[in-house]
Amino acid sequence: MTNNEHQLSLEEQNKLMEKYDAESRTRKLTGISAGIVFVGLLAFSLFQLYTGAFGQFTAYIQRTVHLGFALTLIFFLFPAKRKTKKDSVPWYDYVLILASIIVCGYWPVFYDTLVQQFGGISTAQLIIGVTAIMLVLEATRRAVGLPIIIIAGCFVLYALFGPYMPGMLAHRGLSLEQFVQSMFFTTEGILGTPLQVSSTYIFLFLLFGAFLVQTGVGNYFNDLAISIAGRRVGGPAKVAIFSSALNGTISGSSVANTVTTGAYTIPMMKRLGYKPNFAGAVEAAASTGGQIMPPIMGAAAFLMIEFAGVGYWEIARAALIPAILYFAGIWIMTHFEAKRLGLLGLPKESIPKKSVVLKKIHLLLPILAIVYLLFAGFSIERSAIYGIGITILVSLFLKETRITPSKFVLALTSGARTALGVAAATACAGIIVGVVTKTGLGLKLGNGIVNMAGTLTTSVDIQLLLTLAFTMITSIILGMGSPTTANYIITSTIALPAIIALNGQLEAAIPILAAHMFVFYFGIVADITPPVALAAFAASGISGGEPIRTGVNATKLAIAAFIIPYMFVLQPQLLMIDSTPFQVAVAFISALLGMIAIGACMIGFWYKKLNWLERLLSLAAGLLLIYPEGYSDAIGLLLFVALIGYQLIGMKNNNKTQQHSAEG
């Protein structure tokens, strides 16, 4: 690795993570409590590996044991307040730990009684259920953050006070007993599908990522990115894009990705000449894009299997072209910005030798193996376990990548630690899903959005665009401050029904996967959309730029994420749904040309500086090309070619003028 002296120290990275990422605000325990946590994390991973390899327990036992581990460890590790003492566990957290063990142990101990029980719940069970709900909410507040708690709290109130709600939102309401029973004594609430996915697929893939990290794959991604893109125009920015895309395949957090890769790439971009706000924006936009990058997509792909009812490979295949277009858009705009500023690539001595990079190319094998295993039809759990085994085997090729016994244990504990926030978030999101299921709120909200769009127009096509726009705004708001998994669960539960509700009025129904991808994309870009924009704020902490301006620049760079979802809803060829290879190729090439034109518009530079009219024409050409339809493509292509010709002629004339001036 080169230029290490310019990286942020590990302590500085940790401070940034603690500031912007709730999952990083943990205690630094010592003594007996540290030992208990170590054993707990190790046991958590071993439990998940055992059930993944030899078969899960029944749903209630698998999920409550998973939740019990998560709650107990969260109350050990995460303080109630940021400024409290972080080297010991206060007495009240031991009370919460004991309560977590009791309520989550209730199901395994009384399983036979509970599954045979009919009717309501007893007073003891009511107390157990209320305690479980409160513990989940408090653990989620500590490990994930306040935004998801505010949303869940509103849904709890909605469930209990339904008759007092205005207009179409009114419902019969649930008694406290009914609410608690559905939330903790059925698989419709806390113990629902989100926690089921966390207790199976997601945990094992997080563990797979933890083992990959122990091989040093993160540093290798940086070296690989520098060797490929470092010498190009604006090289460091392109390194950030390439490295973040690779790290995104194993990272489940936009903020974590921003801090870990940005600690290296942002200072490098600033040294080359990029302004702080732009340098931070590049890293934030690229790191956020890691959450939409196959094969893992921030673990949301595994939730989508259950929520959308489609296979993993269909999801990964559908996400591929939009992800490529997303990163291509950022790449194009950083290229134009570098050309505008006259920035070159990195010097030759800063580029790792090819022999050094190729020496560690084997570190990519576990990721390729995972993709192959999933494509070949292996179960998700089995693929993750085989992926861990392959990672360990591949690590033995070189001494510096080798997973030693101590690294093996560290991977088990760090994987479990990473899973704590996900488990809490999915349990809390289960409350939201459960309320929507019991009250029919999703359908009401969906119909409300469609009706609101319908009052503004009589055209079905315009109503569709308005419905998508309202759904986009809803998804961005709901996604602010939430981790990827909870983000997708919330947006697919609350915002998605609007698109589904509109299907009955359309001649050609929107594919269910396209609808899920639409809300997922806009939930994710909340990480770079002001005013919350956590990834952009974290990047500004490294670059020294202004948080809001960094967020605005990141939003501009990620313009593809605001355009492409509309395109793949209107024309699903971009998701490779019901289309031939030729149609997919045409749609992809057309959209890529469109991103070039839109990138030029955003930066204001192509071959030379663009005036306001040229920028408008570039935007029009880009939108026409991105929309995969024959006439629009033809018009957009003509406009694209005309703009290039006009730019080249103008650049040639400028060169002649400069030459004559020099001669004079």
XYZ file of C-alpha atoms in Angstrom:
664
model
C 0.000 0.000 0.000
C 1.321 3.443 -0.889
C 0.884 6.827 0.766
C -0.094 5.258 4.079
C 1.136 8.333 5.894
C -1.822 10.272 4.505
C -4.475 7.886 5.750
C -6.624 8.652 8.778
C -5.446 6.788 11.832
C -7.563 3.925 13.123
C -8.507 6.058 16.126
C -9.707 8.881 13.847
C -11.724 6.420 11.769
C -13.338 5.008 14.905
C -14.294 8.503 16.103
C -15.971 9.248 12.779
C -17.778 5.913 12.839
C -19.035 6.569 16.363
C -20.261 10.009 15.345
C -22.285 8.946 12.296
C -22.858 5.197 12.716
C -24.826 4.054 15.777
C -23.556 0.485 15.374
C -20.008 1.657 16.168
C -20.808 3.313 19.521
C -19.843 0.399 21.731
C -18.271 0.098 25.152
C -14.588 -0.785 25.532
C -15.042 -3.425 28.209
C -12.336 -5.054 30.295
C -12.182 -7.824 32.841
C -15.011 -10.295 33.478
C -17.615 -8.409 31.422
C -15.271 -8.379 28.398
C -14.790 -12.126 28.806
C -18.548 -12.719 28.988
C -19.085 -10.687 25.823
C -16.302 -12.571 24.028
C -17.861 -15.920 24.930
C -21.319 -14.627 23.996
C -20.196 -13.434 20.552
C -18.365 -16.680 19.923
C -21.389 -18.756 21.005
C -23.671 -16.629 18.800
C -21.597 -17.385 15.691
C -21.219 -21.070 16.549
C -24.991 -21.384 17.053
C -25.646 -19.825 13.655
C -23.020 -21.980 11.947
C -24.450 -25.114 13.545
C -28.029 -24.390 12.487
C -26.863 -23.305 9.029
C -24.936 -26.532 8.520
C -27.207 -29.079 10.223
C -30.654 -27.513 9.960
C -32.576 -24.861 11.814
C -34.695 -25.350 14.885
C -38.421 -24.640 14.616
C -39.200 -21.036 13.650
C -40.018 -19.778 17.141
C -36.948 -21.332 18.776
C -34.511 -20.322 16.007
C -35.691 -16.727 16.031
C -36.001 -16.236 19.798
C -32.555 -17.719 20.456
C -31.135 -15.446 17.740
C -32.944 -12.467 19.260
C -31.866 -13.445 22.782
C -28.197 -13.451 21.799
C -28.592 -10.077 20.069
C -30.465 -8.311 22.892
C -28.169 -9.637 25.609
C -25.009 -8.620 23.764
C -26.413 -5.212 22.784
C -27.113 -4.326 26.420
C -23.577 -5.419 27.293
C -21.925 -3.459 24.489
C -24.051 -0.405 23.711
C -24.445 2.330 26.347
C -27.790 4.020 26.916
C -26.273 7.451 26.246
C -23.270 8.517 24.176
C -21.532 10.363 27.023
C -21.864 7.679 29.690
C -18.877 5.749 30.986
C -17.855 3.182 28.360
C -15.531 0.832 30.208
C -18.103 -0.882 32.437
C -21.704 -2.100 32.413
C -24.055 -0.211 34.790
C -26.461 -2.083 37.078
C -29.574 -1.219 35.073
C -28.129 -2.835 31.936
C -27.627 -6.060 33.891
C -31.369 -5.883 34.665
C -32.089 -5.522 30.933
C -29.709 -8.384 30.153
C -31.516 -10.657 32.625
C -34.881 -9.561 31.205
C -33.671 -10.344 27.668
C -32.632 -13.851 28.684
C -35.976 -14.469 30.402
C -38.283 -13.214 27.636
C -36.326 -14.849 24.800
C -35.881 -18.036 26.794
C -39.634 -18.190 27.404
C -40.366 -19.610 23.961
C -37.809 -22.478 24.034
C -38.779 -23.435 27.600
C -42.566 -23.323 27.131
C -42.642 -24.153 23.431
C -45.004 -27.146 23.661
C -47.478 -25.194 25.786
C -47.417 -22.138 23.552
C -47.944 -23.940 20.228
C -50.933 -25.812 21.649
C -52.436 -22.719 23.231
C -55.634 -21.317 21.717
C -57.401 -18.032 22.288
C -55.831 -15.128 24.159
C -52.738 -14.885 26.309
C -52.348 -15.050 30.074
C -51.345 -12.151 32.327
C -47.827 -13.576 32.647
C -47.537 -13.833 28.875
C -48.797 -10.267 28.520
C -45.989 -9.093 30.802
C -43.470 -11.193 28.880
C -44.692 -9.784 25.551
C -44.735 -6.139 26.666
C -41.228 -6.568 28.078
C -40.024 -8.117 24.824
C -41.400 -5.201 22.782
C -39.791 -2.613 25.079
C -36.459 -4.454 25.043
C -36.452 -4.607 21.230
C -37.221 -0.896 20.951
C -34.530 0.096 23.447
C -31.899 -2.234 21.937
C -32.664 -0.877 18.470
C -32.382 2.708 19.707
C -28.934 1.966 21.068
C -27.553 -0.175 18.252
C -29.257 1.354 15.210
C -30.434 4.850 16.050
C -33.487 6.960 16.734
C -35.140 7.274 13.265
C -36.392 3.687 13.063
C -37.641 3.912 16.677
C -39.703 6.997 15.869
C -41.296 5.169 12.925
C -41.951 2.015 14.977
C -43.372 4.077 17.850
C -45.821 5.784 15.495
C -46.965 2.388 14.264
C -47.466 1.107 17.810
C -49.663 4.115 18.571
C -51.526 3.615 15.297
C -52.285 -0.005 16.188
C -53.572 0.841 19.658
C -55.504 4.014 18.820
C -56.972 3.061 15.445
C -60.554 4.274 16.093
C -59.264 7.791 16.790
C -57.352 8.108 13.521
C -58.654 10.547 10.883
C -60.427 9.572 7.655
C -59.306 6.500 5.778
C -56.590 5.798 8.371
C -59.172 4.818 10.999
C -59.513 1.131 11.937
C -61.068 -0.896 14.752
C -57.913 -0.759 16.801
C -56.175 -3.529 18.724
C -56.443 -4.078 22.447
C -53.159 -4.285 24.341
C -53.589 -8.078 24.635
C -54.255 -8.462 20.899
C -51.313 -6.242 20.020
C -48.858 -8.053 22.286
C -50.055 -11.473 21.143
C -49.551 -10.615 17.467
C -46.183 -8.952 18.136
C -44.487 -11.680 20.190
C -46.621 -14.819 20.160
C -47.070 -15.167 16.400
C -44.729 -14.909 13.421
C -46.442 -11.714 12.239
C -44.495 -9.256 14.410
C -41.082 -9.279 16.071
C -40.599 -12.957 15.225
C -41.690 -12.402 11.624
C -40.006 -12.706 8.252
C -37.372 -9.961 8.776
C -35.986 -11.668 11.905
C -36.218 -15.036 10.166
C -33.952 -13.769 7.380
C -31.588 -12.227 9.938
C -31.384 -15.502 11.872
C -30.490 -17.494 8.773
C -29.220 -15.880 5.550
C -27.982 -12.498 6.726
C -25.971 -13.657 9.736
C -24.062 -16.224 7.703
C -23.221 -13.739 4.965
C -22.067 -11.190 7.533
C -19.863 -13.935 8.934
C -18.581 -14.639 5.422
C -17.701 -10.931 5.120
C -15.908 -11.022 8.478
C -13.723 -13.912 7.314
C -12.952 -12.055 4.078
C -11.875 -9.011 6.055
C -9.374 -11.142 8.009
C -7.602 -11.988 4.741
C -6.866 -8.290 4.167
C -9.210 -8.124 1.204
C -10.097 -4.461 1.928
C -6.509 -3.302 1.391
C -6.288 -5.538 -1.645
C -9.366 -3.880 -3.136
C -7.632 -0.519 -2.734
C -4.452 -1.776 -4.409
C -6.429 -3.380 -7.220
C -8.401 -0.167 -7.766
C -5.220 1.936 -7.865
C -3.535 -0.400 -10.333
C -6.554 -0.263 -12.661
C -7.634 3.367 -12.357
C -4.852 5.285 -10.608
C -3.030 6.532 -13.730
C -6.200 7.700 -15.480
C -7.426 11.303 -15.578
C -8.599 12.161 -12.062
C -7.240 8.808 -10.928
C -7.856 8.991 -7.147
C -11.577 9.683 -7.645
C -11.855 6.674 -9.931
C -9.938 4.613 -7.395
C -12.540 5.608 -4.782
C -15.367 4.523 -7.081
C -13.775 1.197 -7.982
C -12.666 0.392 -4.436
C -16.032 1.304 -2.907
C -17.882 -0.842 -5.425
C -15.696 -3.820 -4.481
C -15.934 -3.178 -0.743
C -19.683 -2.778 -1.130
C -19.941 -6.462 -1.962
C -18.960 -7.322 1.625
C -20.079 -4.206 3.530
C -23.578 -3.696 4.856
C -23.203 -0.040 5.780
C -22.829 3.079 3.642
C -21.208 4.951 6.533
C -18.742 2.160 7.336
C -17.808 1.869 3.671
C -17.339 5.653 3.431
C -15.057 5.827 6.456
C -12.923 2.758 5.754
C -12.246 3.425 2.053
C -12.562 7.206 2.337
C -9.816 7.346 4.963
C -7.464 6.492 2.116
C -9.130 7.841 -1.032
C -10.392 11.261 0.108
C -6.951 12.622 1.135
C -5.587 11.234 -2.130
C -8.261 13.092 -4.140
C -7.589 16.340 -2.283
C -3.847 16.093 -2.953
C -4.548 15.751 -6.655
C -6.650 18.928 -6.689
C -10.286 17.953 -6.085
C -12.082 20.346 -3.745
C -13.025 18.938 -0.283
C -16.768 19.000 -0.931
C -16.370 17.157 -4.226
C -13.829 14.640 -2.895
C -16.101 13.745 0.019
C -19.090 13.530 -2.308
C -17.354 11.059 -4.624
C -16.584 8.696 -1.763
C -20.027 9.032 -0.168
C -21.846 8.411 -3.448
C -19.627 5.458 -4.360
C -19.831 3.906 -0.883
C -23.611 4.238 -0.838
C -23.707 2.514 -4.205
C -22.075 -0.488 -2.576
C -25.471 -1.259 -1.025
C -27.042 -1.773 -4.469
C -24.104 -3.745 -5.856
C -24.576 -7.502 -6.373
C -23.926 -10.084 -5.119
C -24.813 -9.139 -1.503
C -26.418 -5.657 -1.809
C -26.021 -4.851 1.875
C -27.859 -8.092 2.747
C -31.090 -6.652 1.307
C -30.995 -9.200 -1.519
C -31.792 -11.941 0.985
C -34.717 -10.023 2.429
C -35.986 -9.383 -1.092
C -36.150 -13.134 -1.688
C -38.816 -13.385 1.009
C -40.591 -10.087 0.396
C -40.698 -10.178 -3.423
C -41.091 -13.942 -3.676
C -38.393 -14.360 -6.334
C -35.137 -16.293 -6.412
C -31.761 -14.865 -5.459
C -30.329 -15.113 -8.941
C -33.229 -13.131 -10.420
C -32.563 -10.359 -7.902
C -28.790 -10.271 -8.489
C -29.276 -10.331 -12.264
C -31.876 -7.559 -12.111
C -29.626 -5.377 -9.931
C -26.563 -5.718 -12.165
C -27.220 -3.204 -14.971
C -28.651 -0.479 -12.688
C -25.616 -0.868 -10.396
C -23.203 -0.614 -13.335
C -25.024 2.484 -14.596
C -24.906 3.999 -11.105
C -21.140 3.626 -10.823
C -20.642 4.556 -14.478
C -22.495 7.805 -13.823
C -20.182 8.697 -10.933
C -17.123 7.644 -12.962
C -18.215 9.821 -15.907
C -18.816 12.894 -13.759
C -15.510 12.600 -11.905
C -13.822 12.267 -15.320
C -15.477 15.438 -16.614
C -14.656 17.278 -13.384
C -11.003 16.225 -13.677
C -10.919 17.376 -17.313
C -12.515 20.682 -16.328
C -9.901 21.257 -13.612
C -7.010 19.835 -15.650
C -6.293 17.060 -13.127
C -4.108 14.142 -14.149
C -3.665 10.685 -12.651
C -1.361 9.472 -9.899
C 2.403 9.383 -10.501
C 3.845 6.050 -11.553
C 5.682 5.553 -8.265
C 2.331 5.646 -6.390
C 0.929 2.704 -8.345
C 1.388 -0.784 -6.839
C 3.396 -3.124 -9.012
C 1.331 -5.494 -11.098
C 3.247 -8.447 -9.672
C 2.186 -7.415 -6.142
C -1.465 -7.040 -7.160
C -1.588 -10.285 -9.136
C 0.054 -12.087 -6.239
C -3.125 -11.641 -4.188
C -5.685 -12.098 -6.959
C -6.782 -15.296 -5.213
C -8.592 -13.146 -2.623
C -11.337 -12.607 -5.195
C -12.013 -16.344 -5.463
C -14.391 -16.581 -2.451
C -16.666 -13.882 -3.922
C -16.667 -15.579 -7.324
C -17.325 -18.909 -5.609
C -20.355 -17.487 -3.762
C -21.809 -16.206 -7.034
C -21.250 -19.586 -8.687
C -22.759 -21.549 -5.793
C -25.887 -19.405 -5.744
C -26.181 -19.621 -9.525
C -25.738 -23.400 -9.374
C -28.756 -23.705 -7.089
C -27.147 -24.255 -3.691
C -29.184 -22.963 -0.754
C -28.224 -19.544 0.581
C -27.113 -20.940 3.950
C -25.048 -23.660 2.317
C -23.471 -21.165 -0.108
C -22.443 -18.880 2.762
C -20.918 -21.753 4.757
C -19.036 -23.057 1.719
C -17.926 -19.470 1.052
C -16.438 -19.268 4.561
C -14.631 -22.570 4.024
C -13.284 -21.429 0.645
C -12.130 -18.131 2.181
C -10.155 -20.005 4.846
C -8.651 -22.328 2.245
C -7.732 -19.509 -0.145
C -6.179 -17.476 2.665
C -3.554 -20.192 3.149
C -1.921 -19.405 -0.201
C 0.157 -16.543 1.259
C 1.483 -15.893 4.731
C 0.157 -12.298 4.824
C -3.386 -13.387 3.908
C -3.492 -16.506 6.082
C -6.352 -16.873 8.565
C -4.571 -18.092 11.680
C -6.427 -19.605 14.661
C -6.510 -16.188 16.346
C -7.890 -14.560 13.172
C -10.434 -17.372 12.904
C -11.760 -16.579 16.379
C -11.642 -12.843 15.641
C -13.727 -13.395 12.496
C -16.343 -15.305 14.518
C -16.624 -12.575 17.145
C -16.505 -9.610 14.729
C -19.108 -11.253 12.481
C -21.430 -11.687 15.446
C -20.815 -8.108 16.560
C -21.727 -6.825 13.080
C -24.942 -8.857 13.181
C -26.211 -7.252 16.409
C -27.515 -4.108 14.752
C -29.084 -6.087 11.927
C -30.877 -8.413 14.361
C -32.230 -5.474 16.377
C -33.272 -3.580 13.241
C -35.087 -6.556 11.725
C -36.866 -7.309 15.015
C -37.977 -3.681 15.286
C -38.995 -3.596 11.625
C -41.085 -6.691 12.360
C -43.254 -4.503 14.600
C -43.893 -2.181 11.652
C -44.659 -5.078 9.312
C -46.945 -6.652 11.929
C -48.971 -3.464 12.386
C -49.352 -3.044 8.635
C -50.534 -6.658 8.352
C -53.035 -6.405 11.220
C -54.501 -3.032 10.230
C -54.287 -3.095 6.431
C -52.404 0.215 6.563
C -50.211 -0.629 3.578
C -53.187 -0.891 1.252
C -54.676 2.315 2.675
C -51.446 4.250 2.170
C -50.994 2.793 -1.298
C -54.516 3.733 -2.361
C -54.082 7.154 -0.753
C -50.960 7.906 -2.813
C -52.609 6.657 -6.014
C -55.752 8.697 -5.329
C -53.690 11.795 -4.587
C -51.926 11.384 -7.926
C -55.307 10.750 -9.583
C -56.750 14.032 -8.335
C -53.991 15.908 -10.160
C -54.497 14.340 -13.595
C -56.861 12.226 -15.677
C -54.032 10.643 -17.671
C -53.041 7.180 -16.450
C -49.457 7.691 -17.695
C -49.044 10.954 -15.779
C -50.736 9.388 -12.750
C -48.116 6.625 -12.879
C -45.263 9.155 -12.920
C -46.813 11.126 -10.070
C -47.359 7.942 -8.045
C -43.716 7.001 -8.591
C -42.613 10.506 -7.582
C -44.683 10.409 -4.357
C -43.361 6.914 -3.627
C -39.805 8.141 -4.225
C -40.212 10.988 -1.727
C -41.771 8.632 0.828
C -38.940 6.106 0.424
C -36.232 8.756 0.833
C -37.851 10.107 4.007
C -38.372 6.636 5.472
C -34.809 5.625 4.573
C -33.107 8.499 6.373
C -30.870 7.270 9.160
C -31.833 3.584 8.817
C -29.405 0.732 8.017
C -29.821 -1.086 4.705
C -31.844 -4.043 5.973
C -34.307 -2.011 8.035
C -34.420 0.574 5.254
C -35.634 -1.965 2.711
C -38.121 -3.574 5.105
C -39.708 -0.220 5.936
C -39.885 1.109 2.381
C -41.215 -2.167 0.966
C -43.876 -2.286 3.686
C -45.034 1.331 3.586
C -44.113 2.829 0.197
C -44.292 -0.195 -2.125
C -48.103 -0.747 -1.871
C -48.694 2.469 -3.859
C -47.025 0.994 -6.953
C -48.852 -2.305 -6.511
C -52.184 -0.491 -6.043
C -51.717 1.298 -9.364
C -51.143 -1.961 -11.259
C -54.879 -2.560 -11.627
C -55.213 0.609 -13.711
C -52.314 -0.062 -16.088
C -52.426 -1.948 -19.378
C -49.089 -3.623 -18.596
C -48.568 -4.372 -14.915
C -45.312 -3.284 -13.280
C -43.258 -6.410 -12.409
C -43.188 -6.995 -8.661
C -39.375 -7.116 -8.648
C -39.179 -3.736 -10.426
C -41.440 -2.231 -7.757
C -39.270 -3.639 -4.960
C -36.086 -2.390 -6.610
C -37.647 1.069 -7.015
C -38.313 1.615 -3.302
C -35.028 -0.068 -2.353
C -32.990 2.335 -4.500
C -34.629 5.454 -3.122
C -34.389 4.205 0.453
C -30.650 3.718 -0.053
C -29.941 7.144 -1.594
C -31.301 8.707 1.599
C -27.745 8.150 2.911
C -26.492 10.915 0.591
C -29.634 13.060 0.303
C -29.669 16.149 2.559
C -30.645 17.007 5.203
C -29.769 13.676 6.924
C -27.212 12.218 4.434
C -25.165 10.244 6.993
C -22.647 8.931 4.440
C -22.031 12.438 3.101
C -21.629 13.801 6.633
C -19.093 11.078 7.449
C -17.200 11.886 4.242
C -17.126 15.586 5.126
C -15.555 14.635 8.450
C -12.613 13.206 6.491
C -12.428 15.809 3.721
C -12.935 18.862 5.925
C -15.758 20.003 3.651
C -19.207 21.302 4.497
C -21.656 18.448 5.247
C -24.658 19.840 3.362
C -22.643 20.888 0.301
C -20.968 17.490 0.302
C -24.437 15.907 0.371
C -25.626 18.102 -2.494
C -22.583 17.151 -4.575
C -23.061 13.470 -3.729
C -26.699 13.670 -4.813
C -25.591 15.234 -8.096
C -22.998 12.493 -8.643
C -25.576 9.811 -7.850
C -28.087 11.231 -10.331
C -28.367 7.789 -11.941
C -30.006 6.494 -8.759
C -32.717 9.139 -9.158
C -33.365 8.427 -12.851
C -32.712 4.734 -13.514
C -35.464 3.440 -11.152
C -38.103 5.303 -13.175
C -36.678 3.795 -16.327
C -36.697 0.189 -15.130
C -40.244 0.524 -13.825
C -41.411 1.875 -17.181
C -39.252 -0.498 -19.242
C -38.044 -3.591 -17.290
C -35.406 -4.493 -19.909
C -32.857 -2.741 -17.679
C -33.619 -5.381 -15.037
C -33.352 -8.154 -17.629
C -37.003 -9.056 -17.003
C -38.906 -10.685 -19.897
C -36.380 -9.496 -22.475
C -33.963 -10.962 -25.010
C -30.175 -10.466 -24.809
C -30.417 -8.068 -27.767
C -33.024 -5.920 -26.010
C -30.924 -5.871 -22.844
C -27.791 -4.882 -24.794
C -29.583 -2.066 -26.628
C -31.152 -0.768 -23.401
C -27.790 -0.879 -21.597
C -25.768 0.858 -24.333
C -28.456 3.490 -24.789
C -28.621 4.155 -21.038
C -24.814 4.336 -20.795
C -24.688 6.980 -23.539
C -27.464 8.760 -21.691
C -25.389 8.802 -18.504
C -22.502 10.412 -20.420
C -24.770 13.217 -21.601
C -26.330 13.701 -18.155
C -22.884 13.662 -16.534
C -21.745 16.420 -18.884
C -24.831 18.426 -17.958
C -24.228 18.012 -14.209
C -20.546 19.046 -14.393
C -20.926 21.633 -17.163
C -18.053 20.225 -19.178
C -17.659 17.720 -22.016
C -14.819 18.293 -24.442
C -14.988 21.937 -23.418
C -17.072 24.068 -21.082
C -20.849 23.881 -21.725
C -23.048 26.957 -21.796
C -26.540 26.823 -20.270
C -28.214 25.843 -23.569
C -25.733 23.025 -24.176
C -26.322 21.755 -20.646
C -30.084 21.663 -21.211
C -29.623 19.859 -24.538
C -27.240 17.381 -22.853
C -29.838 16.678 -20.175
C -32.546 16.167 -22.805
C -30.312 13.839 -24.846
C -29.456 11.849 -21.725
C -33.050 11.381 -20.614
C -34.148 10.387 -24.112
C -31.342 7.825 -24.348
C -31.935 6.363 -20.897
C -35.596 5.758 -21.648
C -35.379 2.422 -23.538
C -37.827 3.046 -26.382
C -37.116 3.211 -30.129
C -38.163 6.775 -30.984
C -36.692 8.331 -27.859
C -33.413 6.478 -28.405
C -33.191 7.667 -32.024
C -33.874 11.319 -31.136
C -31.537 11.168 -28.156
C -28.754 9.610 -30.235
C -29.049 12.303 -32.932
C -28.888 14.993 -30.270
C -25.949 13.219 -28.597
C -23.959 13.050 -31.843
C -24.807 16.659 -32.700
C -23.563 17.829 -29.298
C -20.306 15.905 -29.655
C -19.783 17.371 -33.119
C -20.514 20.887 -31.899
C -18.156 20.406 -28.951
C -15.309 19.095 -31.111
C -15.669 21.903 -33.629
C -15.736 24.468 -30.829
C -12.682 22.908 -29.188
C -10.830 22.927 -32.543
C -11.651 26.605 -33.074
C -10.502 27.431 -29.542
C -7.196 25.670 -30.181
C -6.698 27.618 -33.406
C -7.465 30.898 -31.632
C -4.993 30.091 -28.880
C -2.379 29.101 -31.456
C -2.807 32.387 -33.382
C -2.602 34.334 -30.119
C 0.614 32.560 -29.223
C 2.111 33.232 -32.659
C 1.048 36.891 -32.491
